[in-house]
Structure formats: structure tokens, C-alpha cells
CSV table of C-alpha atoms in Angstrom, one decimal:
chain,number,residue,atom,x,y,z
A,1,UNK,CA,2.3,-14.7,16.1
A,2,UNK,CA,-0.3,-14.2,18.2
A,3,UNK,CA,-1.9,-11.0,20.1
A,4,UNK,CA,-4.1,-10.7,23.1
A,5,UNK,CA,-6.3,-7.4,21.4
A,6,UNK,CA,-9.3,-8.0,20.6
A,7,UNK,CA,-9.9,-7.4,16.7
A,8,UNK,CA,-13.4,-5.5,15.4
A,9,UNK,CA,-12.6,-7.9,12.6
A,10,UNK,CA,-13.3,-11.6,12.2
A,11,UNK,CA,-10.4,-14.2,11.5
A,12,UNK,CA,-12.4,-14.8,8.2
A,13,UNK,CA,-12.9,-11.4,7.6
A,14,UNK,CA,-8.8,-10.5,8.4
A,15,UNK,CA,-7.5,-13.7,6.0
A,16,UNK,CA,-9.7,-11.6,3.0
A,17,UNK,CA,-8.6,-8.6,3.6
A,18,UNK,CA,-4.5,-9.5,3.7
A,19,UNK,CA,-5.8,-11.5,0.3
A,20,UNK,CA,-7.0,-8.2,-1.0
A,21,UNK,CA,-3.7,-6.6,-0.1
A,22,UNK,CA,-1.8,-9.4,-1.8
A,23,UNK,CA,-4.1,-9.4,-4.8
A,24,UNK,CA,-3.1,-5.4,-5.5
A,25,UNK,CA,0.9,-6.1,-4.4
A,26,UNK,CA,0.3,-8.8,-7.3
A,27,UNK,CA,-1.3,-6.7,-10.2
A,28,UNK,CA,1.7,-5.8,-11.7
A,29,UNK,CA,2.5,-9.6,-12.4
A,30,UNK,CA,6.2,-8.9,-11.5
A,31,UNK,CA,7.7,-11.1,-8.6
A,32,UNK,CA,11.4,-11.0,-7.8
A,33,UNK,CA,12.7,-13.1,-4.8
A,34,UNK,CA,12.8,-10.8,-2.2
A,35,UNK,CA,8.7,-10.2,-2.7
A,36,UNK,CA,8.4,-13.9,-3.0
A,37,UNK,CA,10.4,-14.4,0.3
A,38,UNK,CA,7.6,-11.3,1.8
A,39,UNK,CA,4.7,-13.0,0.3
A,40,UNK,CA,6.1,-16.2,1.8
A,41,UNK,CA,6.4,-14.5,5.8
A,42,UNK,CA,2.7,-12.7,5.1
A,43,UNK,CA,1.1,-16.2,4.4
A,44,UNK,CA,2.8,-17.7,7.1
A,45,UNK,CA,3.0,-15.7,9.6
A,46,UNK,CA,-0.2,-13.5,9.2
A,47,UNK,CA,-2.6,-15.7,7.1
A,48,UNK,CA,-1.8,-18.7,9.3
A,49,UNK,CA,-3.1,-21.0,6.0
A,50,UNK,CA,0.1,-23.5,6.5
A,51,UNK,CA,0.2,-23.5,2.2
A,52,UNK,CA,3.2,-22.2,0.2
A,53,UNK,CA,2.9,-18.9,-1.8
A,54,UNK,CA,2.2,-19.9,-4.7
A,55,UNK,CA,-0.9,-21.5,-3.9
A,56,UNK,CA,-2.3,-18.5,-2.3
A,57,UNK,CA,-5.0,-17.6,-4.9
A,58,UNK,CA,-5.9,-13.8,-4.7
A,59,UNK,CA,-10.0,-12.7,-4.4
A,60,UNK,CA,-12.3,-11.8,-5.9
A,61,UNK,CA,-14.4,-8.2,-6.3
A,62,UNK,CA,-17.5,-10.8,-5.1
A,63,UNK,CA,-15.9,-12.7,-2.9
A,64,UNK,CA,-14.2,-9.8,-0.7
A,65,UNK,CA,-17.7,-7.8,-0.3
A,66,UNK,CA,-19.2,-11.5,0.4
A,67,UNK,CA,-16.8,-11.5,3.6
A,68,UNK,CA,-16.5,-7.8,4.7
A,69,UNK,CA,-19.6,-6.1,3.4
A,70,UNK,CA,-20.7,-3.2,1.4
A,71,UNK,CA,-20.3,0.2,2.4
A,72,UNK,CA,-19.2,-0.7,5.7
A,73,UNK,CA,-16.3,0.6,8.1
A,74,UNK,CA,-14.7,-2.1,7.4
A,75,UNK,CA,-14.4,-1.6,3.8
A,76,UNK,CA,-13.6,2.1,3.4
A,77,UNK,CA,-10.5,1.2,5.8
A,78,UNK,CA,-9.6,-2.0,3.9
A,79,UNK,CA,-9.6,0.6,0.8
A,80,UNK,CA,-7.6,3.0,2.7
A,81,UNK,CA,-5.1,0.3,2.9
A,82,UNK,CA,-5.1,-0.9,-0.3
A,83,UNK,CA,-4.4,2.5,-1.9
A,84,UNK,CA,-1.5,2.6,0.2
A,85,UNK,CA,0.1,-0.5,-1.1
A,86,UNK,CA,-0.4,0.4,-4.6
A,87,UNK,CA,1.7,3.2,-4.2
A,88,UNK,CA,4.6,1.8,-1.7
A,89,UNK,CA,6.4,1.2,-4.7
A,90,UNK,CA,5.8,5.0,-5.4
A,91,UNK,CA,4.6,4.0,-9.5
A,92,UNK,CA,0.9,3.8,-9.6
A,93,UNK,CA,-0.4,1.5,-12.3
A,94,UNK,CA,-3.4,0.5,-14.8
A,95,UNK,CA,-3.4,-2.8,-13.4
A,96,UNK,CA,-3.7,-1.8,-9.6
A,97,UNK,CA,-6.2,1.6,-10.7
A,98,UNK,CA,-8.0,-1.4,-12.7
A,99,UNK,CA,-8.5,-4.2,-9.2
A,100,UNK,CA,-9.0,-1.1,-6.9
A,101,UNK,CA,-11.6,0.3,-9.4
A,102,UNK,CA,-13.3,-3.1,-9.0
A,103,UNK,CA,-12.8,-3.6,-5.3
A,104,UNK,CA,-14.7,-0.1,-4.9
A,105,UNK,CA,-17.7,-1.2,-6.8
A,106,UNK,CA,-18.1,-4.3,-5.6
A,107,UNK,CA,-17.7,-2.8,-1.8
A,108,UNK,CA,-20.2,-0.6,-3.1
A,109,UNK,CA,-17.5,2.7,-1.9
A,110,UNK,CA,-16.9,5.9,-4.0
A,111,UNK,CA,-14.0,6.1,-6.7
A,112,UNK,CA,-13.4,9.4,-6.1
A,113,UNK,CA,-10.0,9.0,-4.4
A,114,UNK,CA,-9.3,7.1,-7.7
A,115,UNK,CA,-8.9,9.8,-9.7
A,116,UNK,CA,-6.6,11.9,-7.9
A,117,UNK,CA,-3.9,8.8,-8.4
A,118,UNK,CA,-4.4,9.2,-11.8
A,119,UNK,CA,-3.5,12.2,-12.3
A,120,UNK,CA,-0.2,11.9,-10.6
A,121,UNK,CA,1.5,8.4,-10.1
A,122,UNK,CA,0.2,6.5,-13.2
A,123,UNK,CA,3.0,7.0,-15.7
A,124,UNK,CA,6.3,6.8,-14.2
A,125,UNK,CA,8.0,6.8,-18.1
A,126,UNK,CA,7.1,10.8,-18.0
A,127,UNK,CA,9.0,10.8,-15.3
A,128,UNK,CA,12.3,13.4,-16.1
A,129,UNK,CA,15.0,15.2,-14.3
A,130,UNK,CA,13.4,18.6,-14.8
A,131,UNK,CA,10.1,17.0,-13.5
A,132,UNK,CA,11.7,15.6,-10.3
A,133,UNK,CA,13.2,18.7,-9.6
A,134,UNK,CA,10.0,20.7,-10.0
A,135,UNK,CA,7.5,18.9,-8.7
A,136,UNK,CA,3.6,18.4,-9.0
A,137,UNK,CA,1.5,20.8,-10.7
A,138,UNK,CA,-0.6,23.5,-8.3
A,139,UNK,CA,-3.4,21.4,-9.8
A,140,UNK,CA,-1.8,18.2,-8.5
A,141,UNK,CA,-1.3,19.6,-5.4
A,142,UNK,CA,-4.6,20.9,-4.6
A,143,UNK,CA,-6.5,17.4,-6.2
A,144,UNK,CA,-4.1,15.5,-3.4
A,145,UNK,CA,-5.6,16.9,-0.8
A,146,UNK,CA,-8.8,15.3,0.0
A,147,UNK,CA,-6.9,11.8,-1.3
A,148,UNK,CA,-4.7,12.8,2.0
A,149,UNK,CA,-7.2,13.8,4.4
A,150,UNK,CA,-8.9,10.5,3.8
A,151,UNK,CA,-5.9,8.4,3.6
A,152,UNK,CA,-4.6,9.9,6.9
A,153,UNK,CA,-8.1,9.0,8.5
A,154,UNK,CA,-7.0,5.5,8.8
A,155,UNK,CA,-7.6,3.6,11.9
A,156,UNK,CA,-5.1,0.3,12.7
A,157,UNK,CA,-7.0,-1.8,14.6
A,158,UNK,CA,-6.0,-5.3,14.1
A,159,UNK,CA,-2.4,-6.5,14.6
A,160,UNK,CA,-2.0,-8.6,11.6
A,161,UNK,CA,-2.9,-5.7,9.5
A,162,UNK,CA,-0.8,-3.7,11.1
A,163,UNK,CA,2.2,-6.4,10.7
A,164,UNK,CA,1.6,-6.5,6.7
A,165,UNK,CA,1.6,-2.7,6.6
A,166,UNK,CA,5.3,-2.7,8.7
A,167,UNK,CA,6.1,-5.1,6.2
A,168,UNK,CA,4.8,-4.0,2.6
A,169,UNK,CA,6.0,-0.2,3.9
A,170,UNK,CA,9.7,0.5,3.1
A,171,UNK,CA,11.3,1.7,6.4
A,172,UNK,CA,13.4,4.0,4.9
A,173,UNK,CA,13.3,6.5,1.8
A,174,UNK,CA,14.8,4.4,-0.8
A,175,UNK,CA,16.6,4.5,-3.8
A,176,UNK,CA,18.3,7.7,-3.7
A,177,UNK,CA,21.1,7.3,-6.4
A,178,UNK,CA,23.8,8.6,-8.7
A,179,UNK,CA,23.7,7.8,-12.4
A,180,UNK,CA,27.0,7.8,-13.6
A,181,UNK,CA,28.1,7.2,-17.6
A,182,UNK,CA,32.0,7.1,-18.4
A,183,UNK,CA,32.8,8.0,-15.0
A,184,UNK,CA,30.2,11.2,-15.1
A,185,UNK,CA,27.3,11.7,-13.3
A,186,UNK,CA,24.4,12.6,-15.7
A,187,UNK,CA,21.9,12.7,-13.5
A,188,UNK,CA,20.9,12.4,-8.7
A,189,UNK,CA,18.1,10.1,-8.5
A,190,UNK,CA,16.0,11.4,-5.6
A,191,UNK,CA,14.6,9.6,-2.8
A,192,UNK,CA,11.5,8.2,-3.3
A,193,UNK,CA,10.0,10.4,-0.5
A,194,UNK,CA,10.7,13.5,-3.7
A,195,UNK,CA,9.1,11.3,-6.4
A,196,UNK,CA,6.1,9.6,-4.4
A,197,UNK,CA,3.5,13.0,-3.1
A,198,UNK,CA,1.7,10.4,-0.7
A,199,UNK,CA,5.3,9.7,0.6
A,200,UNK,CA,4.3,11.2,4.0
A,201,UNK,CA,0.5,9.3,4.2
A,202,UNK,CA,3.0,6.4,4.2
A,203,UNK,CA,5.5,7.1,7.1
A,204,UNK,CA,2.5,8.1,9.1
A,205,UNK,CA,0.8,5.0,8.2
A,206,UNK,CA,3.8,2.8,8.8
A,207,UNK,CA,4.6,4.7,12.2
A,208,UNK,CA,0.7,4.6,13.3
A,209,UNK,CA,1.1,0.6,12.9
A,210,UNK,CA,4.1,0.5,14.7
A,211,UNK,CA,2.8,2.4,17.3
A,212,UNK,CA,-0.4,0.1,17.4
A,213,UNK,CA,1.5,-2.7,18.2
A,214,UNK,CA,4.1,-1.3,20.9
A,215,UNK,CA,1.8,0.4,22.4
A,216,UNK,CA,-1.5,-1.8,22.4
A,217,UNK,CA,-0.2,-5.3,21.3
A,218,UNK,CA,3.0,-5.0,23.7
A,219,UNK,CA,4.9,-6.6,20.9
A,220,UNK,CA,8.8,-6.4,19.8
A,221,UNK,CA,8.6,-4.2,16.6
A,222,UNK,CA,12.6,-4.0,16.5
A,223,UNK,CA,12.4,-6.2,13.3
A,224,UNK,CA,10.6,-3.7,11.9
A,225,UNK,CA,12.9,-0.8,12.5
């Protein structure tokens, strides 16, 4: 797919930034076919490298700042992103707190932000019904804040960015559910939107690239929707 905006960003600088992406979608090591099939339509259709994707090698700390710089525009907003697709799956990890925590120092860009995701999306296990129901901590709350000011301060300016955003960000508040045992429900699931605090950074995020390329790239976004 092609665009007639003109990018701030290099093809070069565009193919290592969707590899940075990829390489935090991939730090959990866990690959079922629908995120093979994903991975497959980014590589394709937004990499343009003609290779299969499994021969998509993720980058490097080094080789990432080699290609978009240190303490640049460029690489705050490729951070911005990159926080955004470790939580789409609302469960922050070790292993993506481990490559952003790298990608920041090599792109020589504060870990600040870091922190804040620490303290409330890195273990999922403690996860409870009462907790659910309750919600974050004042302290939480209050450590979020500058996390969302600088998350919301995102600028999409590139349409194949803004593609793999519409595709790595679910469209809907998922997996709102019912667990049931001998016919009785135990415990309601919430949607993610209750369990994820940067749920709304997301659907802003998601609607801002949508937006971006109806409005600027002219493009068909219904398969988005």
C-alpha cells in the first residue's frame, strides 16, 4: 500500500522502527497463529521486505539508534509507540520493561515513563476479583499521570506507522467474560478497558491513526473498523 504524504521519516528509518515494534510484540516469546498471520500482513504489507515472518530478525538497541538517532524527535515518538504496544495486551512484562529499558539507553531517552509501568501492569498473577473491582491505588493514579500526558503527546505522522498501530490496537474492549464452574458463575471478567489504566491512551492512539489516514492519507480505514 502506498500513500502520497510525505513522511519526516526515511524508508530506512520507517523499516527500523516497525522492527522495533515487532521486536517488543515479540518479547514475550509467545506466538499463536492469529499474531503469526499479523506479523505476516505487517512484513508484507508495511515493511515491503518480500521475506516470510519468520525470517524477520528483530534489532538491535545499536542498530535502531544507528538508524534513527539519539535523543531525537524521532526517537521519543518511536518510544511513545513502543510503550503502547507493550501494553495492548493490557499485561506489562519483564521481558518488554527489559528491551524498552534498553531501547531507551541506547536512544539515549529518559526511563522515567518506565517506572510508572512497573508499578502497575507488571504482574498480572496479582491480579484478583476484589482488585478489579477496586481499582489502582491513589498512588497509582497520581504516578500515571505524567506516563499519560506524554503518551497522549504523540504525533502520527507516517502512514505505515499509523497502519501497524490500527493493527496491533484491538478495535474493541476485549475479553469481557463470565467464568462459570458447575453451571455457576464464580466470577465477571471485565473488559480490558477496567483492567488496562492506559486503556484510553490507546483508543486515542488508535483513533488519532485512523484519523491520520482518512483525513490526510485519503485512504479506506473500513478494514480497520
Amino acid at each position: 500500500m502506498t500513500s502520497t504524504v510525505q513522511s519526516p521519516y526515511s524508508s530506512e528509518q520507517i523499516a527500523a522502527w516497525l522492527r522495533g515494534l515487532l521486536t517488543i510484540a515479540w518479547a514475550d516469546g509467545n506466538f499463536d497463529e492469529e499474531e503469526q498471520e499479523l506479523i505476516a500482513s505487517i512484513t508484507k504489507d508495511e515493511l515491503a521486505l518480500g521475506i516470510k515472518w519468520d525470517s524477520l530478525e528483530v534489532i538491535t538497541p545499536e542498530e535502531l539508534a544507528a538508524v534513527l538517532g539519539k535523543g531525537t524527535p524521532a526517537t521519543e515518538n518511536f518510544l511513545r509507540t513502543a510503550v503502547m504496544v507493550a501494553i495492548a495486551d493490557g499485561t506489562y512484562s519483564p521481558s518488554e520493561d527489559e528491551v524498552l529499558q534498553q531501547f531507551c539507553q541506547a536512544l539515549e531517552q529518559p526511563e522515567n515513563f518506565l517506572e510508572a509501568l512497573r508499578h502497575t501492569l507488571e504482574y498480572p498473577e496479582q491480579i484478583t476479583p476484589t482488585t478489579l473491582t477496586t481499582g489502582l491505588t491513589k498512588r497509582q493514579i497520581n504516578a500515571l499521570h505524567p506516563l499519560r500526558d506524554w503518551l497522549d503527546r504523540l504525533d502520527i505522522q507516517d502512514p505505515r506507522v499509523a497502519r501497524f498501530l490500527c493493527k496491533m490496537i484491538p478495535s474493541q474492549c476485549p475479553f469481557e467474560r463470565d467464568v462459570t464452574l458447575f453451571g455457576r458463575k464464580i466470577v465477571h471478567i471485565p473488559p480490558m478497558c477496567k483492567i488496562n489504566p492506559l486503556y484510553e491512551q490507546l483508543v486515542g492512539l488508535r483513533f488519532r491513526a485512523l484519523s491520520y489516514l482518512a483525513d490526510k492519507c485519503d485512504e479506506d480505514v473500513s478494514a480497520y473498523i
